[in-house]
Amino acid sequence: MRCRTFLLGLLAANLAGCAATTPSTPLAEESLVVLNAGDGTLTILPVNTLESPRTIALGNLRGMPLALAARNARALVTTGAASTVAVVNLSSINFVTEYRLAPAGGAGGAAFVDDTLAYITNTLNDRATRINLRTGDTASVAVGRAPIAVTVTRGRVYVTNANVDLVCAGPLPCVRGPSWLTVIDPDRNEVLDSIPLPGPGNASAILVGPDGLIYVMNSGPGGNDPGRLSIVDPVLHQEVGSFAGFGVLPGRMASDGRERLFITSESEGLMEFNTRTRRVVRGAGGGIPLLHGVASAVDADGLVYAVEAGGCGTGAPGRVRVFHPDLTEAHVVPAGVCPADAAVVNLPPLP
């Protein structure tokens, strides 16, 4: 009996070894996504392979692309005064859905709440719009003056209110005073709180750091007035740190997911702030020079991608300069015309 049991077990094992196996799901690839405003495209570059960049055409958008947000295989592209947002399938050659927001409201920054909900700032009418990406339904809520950027953490949405006059005649921003954050409950689409940001105003960039704190760049009015970096505790709902040293009109930020925060600037190039030591590592006068630097992104290996817009008015393509973690330059990747924003995401391979 014992021998028969052994033989039956051996036979079952052999049959199992001969059975058809289900192919394993291909692993996602980390990819750099660059938004090209001049020609209305996205450049997709797998960062760990030798594949050439591919291009996704955004189609006939109703305005010029302005800002990018990406989550898994989807991206949101806003169009500024055109008041539309495009939802792009990054795993497809050409699958773009465009949604119209309230007329004359504008579409500034964008952020995913989850796979279903996203928020868009309406800079021109002082509101933020929640969009259901499955149904296309939208609902807006009043925030502060001139909301520009938005991020999500701890189940709440945080909107930067730049507090600028959008119809002034200046070439520089006409800042009315300090900025603040509006806190929104995305489930009810209701404002919960307001967080002051003492400083030069014109809060134009925001992200959640690896330490769970919120980092806001108050770009200021330009001229001789430098910008400041605010650190906000999303639990206490208050500013817990403020740092200068980034020069005039500092712009977008990117985190390496550890302790390094990179800031791009037209005048100062690529700068760095350490979130652990709270020290400006590369500030005004010490940044890596860029040709019209507009954005940056960092991959899991610590490679830094600095996006240069180049000569937007000439129709010449921009480029992405890739730096090792020690910020020595590795190589250069071509982008489309007038790149404006960038992000790193994990994408499944194309079918």
Coordinates of C-alpha atoms in Angstrom, one line a residue, residues 100-337:
R100 CA -14.0 70.0 -21.1
L101 CA -14.0 71.9 -17.8
A102 CA -16.0 75.0 -16.9
P103 CA -15.6 77.6 -19.7
A104 CA -13.1 80.3 -18.9
G105 CA -12.0 78.6 -15.7
G106 CA -8.7 77.4 -16.9
A107 CA -6.9 74.1 -16.3
G108 CA -3.6 74.5 -14.4
G109 CA -2.1 71.8 -12.2
A110 CA -3.4 68.2 -11.9
A111 CA -3.1 65.4 -9.4
F112 CA -4.6 61.9 -9.1
V113 CA -6.4 61.1 -5.9
D114 CA -6.6 57.4 -6.9
D115 CA -7.4 55.4 -10.1
T116 CA -10.8 57.0 -10.3
L117 CA -10.6 60.6 -9.1
A118 CA -8.4 63.5 -10.1
Y119 CA -8.3 67.2 -9.3
I120 CA -7.5 70.0 -11.7
T121 CA -6.9 73.6 -10.6
N122 CA -9.0 76.3 -12.3
T123 CA -6.6 79.2 -12.1
L124 CA -8.9 81.7 -13.9
N125 CA -12.0 81.3 -11.8
D126 CA -10.5 80.4 -8.4
R127 CA -11.9 76.9 -8.2
A128 CA -10.7 73.3 -8.3
T129 CA -12.5 70.6 -10.3
R130 CA -12.8 67.0 -9.3
I131 CA -13.1 64.7 -12.3
N132 CA -14.3 61.1 -12.2
L133 CA -12.1 59.3 -14.8
R134 CA -14.5 56.5 -15.2
T135 CA -17.7 58.5 -15.9
G136 CA -16.3 61.9 -16.9
D137 CA -18.5 63.6 -14.3
T138 CA -17.0 66.8 -12.9
A139 CA -17.7 68.9 -9.8
S140 CA -15.9 72.1 -8.8
V141 CA -15.3 73.8 -5.4
A142 CA -14.2 77.3 -4.6
V143 CA -10.7 77.6 -3.3
G144 CA -8.4 80.7 -3.1
R145 CA -7.1 83.3 -5.5
A146 CA -5.4 81.9 -8.6
P147 CA -4.9 78.2 -7.7
I148 CA -2.0 76.8 -9.7
A149 CA -0.7 73.5 -8.4
V150 CA -2.2 70.6 -6.4
T151 CA -1.1 67.4 -4.6
V152 CA -2.7 64.6 -2.6
T153 CA -1.7 63.0 0.7
R154 CA -3.4 61.4 3.7
G155 CA -6.7 61.3 1.9
R156 CA -6.8 65.0 1.4
V157 CA -6.2 67.4 -1.6
Y158 CA -3.9 70.4 -1.1
V159 CA -4.3 73.3 -3.6
T160 CA -1.7 76.2 -3.8
N161 CA -3.3 79.6 -4.1
A162 CA -0.8 81.8 -5.8
N163 CA -2.6 85.0 -4.8
V164 CA -1.5 86.8 -8.0
D165 CA -3.4 89.3 -10.2
L166 CA -3.8 87.5 -13.5
V167 CA -4.8 90.5 -15.6
C168 CA -2.0 92.9 -14.6
A169 CA 0.2 94.3 -17.4
G170 CA 3.6 93.4 -16.1
P171 CA 5.9 90.8 -17.6
L172 CA 6.6 89.7 -14.0
P173 CA 3.8 88.2 -11.8
C174 CA 1.7 90.7 -10.0
V175 CA 1.7 89.2 -6.5
R176 CA -1.0 90.5 -4.1
G177 CA 0.5 89.0 -1.0
P178 CA 1.4 85.7 0.7
S179 CA 0.0 82.4 -0.7
W180 CA -1.9 79.7 1.2
L181 CA -3.1 76.2 0.8
T182 CA -6.7 75.1 0.5
V183 CA -7.4 71.6 2.0
I184 CA -10.2 69.6 0.3
D185 CA -12.0 66.4 1.3
P186 CA -12.2 64.6 -2.1
D187 CA -15.0 62.2 -1.1
R188 CA -17.4 65.1 -0.3
N189 CA -15.6 67.7 -2.5
E190 CA -15.7 70.1 0.4
V191 CA -13.1 72.6 1.7
L192 CA -11.9 71.6 5.2
D193 CA -9.2 74.1 6.1
S194 CA -6.8 76.8 4.9
I195 CA -3.1 76.8 5.7
P196 CA -1.2 80.2 5.5
L197 CA 2.2 80.3 3.8
P198 CA 4.0 83.4 5.1
G199 CA 6.4 84.7 2.5
P200 CA 6.7 86.1 -1.0
G201 CA 3.5 84.6 -2.5
N202 CA 3.1 83.1 -6.0
A203 CA 3.0 79.5 -4.7
S204 CA 3.5 77.7 -8.1
A205 CA 4.8 74.2 -7.3
I206 CA 3.9 71.5 -4.7
L207 CA 4.8 67.9 -3.9
V208 CA 4.7 65.4 -1.0
G209 CA 8.2 64.5 0.2
P210 CA 9.4 61.1 1.2
D211 CA 9.1 62.2 4.8
G212 CA 5.3 62.7 4.4
L213 CA 5.6 66.5 4.6
I214 CA 4.4 68.9 1.9
Y215 CA 6.9 71.1 0.0
V216 CA 5.6 74.3 -1.6
M217 CA 7.7 76.6 -3.8
N218 CA 6.7 80.2 -3.3
S219 CA 8.2 81.7 -6.5
G220 CA 7.6 85.3 -5.5
P221 CA 7.2 88.3 -7.7
G222 CA 10.5 88.2 -9.5
G223 CA 12.7 91.2 -9.9
N224 CA 15.0 91.4 -6.8
D225 CA 12.7 89.4 -4.6
P226 CA 13.8 85.7 -4.2
G227 CA 11.4 82.8 -3.8
R228 CA 11.1 80.6 -0.6
L229 CA 10.5 76.9 0.0
S230 CA 7.7 76.2 2.6
I231 CA 7.5 72.9 4.5
V232 CA 4.0 72.1 5.6
D233 CA 2.9 69.4 8.1
P234 CA -0.3 67.8 6.7
V235 CA -1.3 66.6 10.2
L236 CA -0.8 69.9 12.0
H237 CA -2.0 71.9 9.0
Q238 CA 0.7 74.5 9.5
E239 CA 4.0 75.6 8.0
V240 CA 6.9 74.1 9.9
G241 CA 9.8 75.4 7.9
S242 CA 10.8 78.1 5.4
F243 CA 14.0 78.4 3.4
A244 CA 15.4 80.9 1.0
G245 CA 18.4 80.6 -1.3
F246 CA 16.8 79.6 -4.6
G247 CA 17.1 82.9 -6.5
V248 CA 14.4 84.6 -8.5
L249 CA 11.3 82.8 -9.7
P250 CA 12.3 79.2 -8.8
G251 CA 10.0 76.7 -10.6
R252 CA 9.0 73.0 -10.5
M253 CA 10.3 70.4 -8.0
A254 CA 11.0 66.7 -8.1
S255 CA 11.9 64.2 -5.3
D256 CA 14.2 61.2 -5.5
G257 CA 11.9 59.4 -3.0
R258 CA 14.6 59.5 -0.3
E259 CA 15.9 62.9 0.9
R260 CA 16.9 64.9 -2.2
L261 CA 14.6 67.6 -3.7
F262 CA 15.5 69.1 -7.0
I263 CA 14.3 72.5 -8.1
T264 CA 14.5 73.9 -11.7
S265 CA 14.8 77.6 -12.5
E266 CA 15.2 79.6 -15.7
S267 CA 18.0 81.7 -14.1
E268 CA 19.6 79.2 -11.7
G269 CA 19.3 75.9 -13.5
L270 CA 19.1 72.7 -11.5
M271 CA 19.2 73.2 -7.7
E272 CA 19.0 70.8 -4.7
F273 CA 17.6 70.8 -1.2
N274 CA 18.1 68.0 1.3
T275 CA 14.8 67.2 3.2
R276 CA 16.6 65.3 6.0
T277 CA 19.2 67.9 6.9
R278 CA 17.0 70.7 5.7
R279 CA 19.9 72.3 3.9
V280 CA 20.2 74.0 0.5
V281 CA 22.8 71.8 -1.1
R282 CA 22.9 73.6 -4.5
G283 CA 21.2 77.0 -4.4
A284 CA 21.3 80.3 -6.3
G285 CA 24.7 80.7 -7.9
G286 CA 25.5 77.0 -7.5
G287 CA 23.0 75.3 -9.6
I288 CA 23.8 73.3 -12.8
P289 CA 23.2 75.6 -15.7
L290 CA 20.3 74.6 -18.0
L291 CA 19.1 76.1 -21.2
H292 CA 15.6 77.2 -20.2
G293 CA 15.2 74.6 -17.5
V294 CA 11.5 73.8 -16.9
A295 CA 11.2 70.6 -15.0
S296 CA 13.0 67.6 -13.6
A297 CA 12.3 64.0 -12.6
V298 CA 14.2 61.2 -10.7
D299 CA 14.1 57.5 -11.3
A300 CA 14.5 54.6 -8.7
D301 CA 18.3 54.4 -9.3
G302 CA 18.7 58.1 -8.5
L303 CA 19.3 59.3 -12.1
V304 CA 18.1 62.9 -12.5
Y305 CA 16.4 64.0 -15.7
A306 CA 16.6 67.8 -16.2
V307 CA 14.3 69.0 -19.0
E308 CA 15.5 71.9 -21.1
A309 CA 12.9 73.7 -23.2
G310 CA 15.5 75.2 -25.6
G311 CA 14.3 77.7 -28.2
C312 CA 10.5 77.3 -27.9
G313 CA 9.9 80.2 -30.4
T314 CA 12.1 78.7 -33.1
G315 CA 10.4 75.3 -33.3
A316 CA 13.7 73.6 -32.4
P317 CA 13.3 70.5 -30.2
G318 CA 14.2 70.5 -26.5
R319 CA 16.2 67.9 -24.7
V320 CA 16.6 66.0 -21.5
R321 CA 19.9 66.0 -19.8
V322 CA 20.5 62.8 -17.7
F323 CA 22.7 63.1 -14.6
H324 CA 24.2 60.4 -12.3
P325 CA 23.3 60.6 -8.6
D326 CA 26.5 62.6 -8.1
L327 CA 25.2 65.1 -10.7
T328 CA 27.9 64.3 -13.2
E329 CA 26.3 64.3 -16.7
A330 CA 25.6 60.8 -18.2
H331 CA 24.0 61.6 -21.6
V332 CA 21.4 63.7 -23.4
V333 CA 18.1 62.5 -24.8
P334 CA 16.1 64.4 -27.4
A335 CA 12.6 65.6 -26.6
G336 CA 9.9 67.2 -28.6
V337 CA 9.3 70.9 -29.3

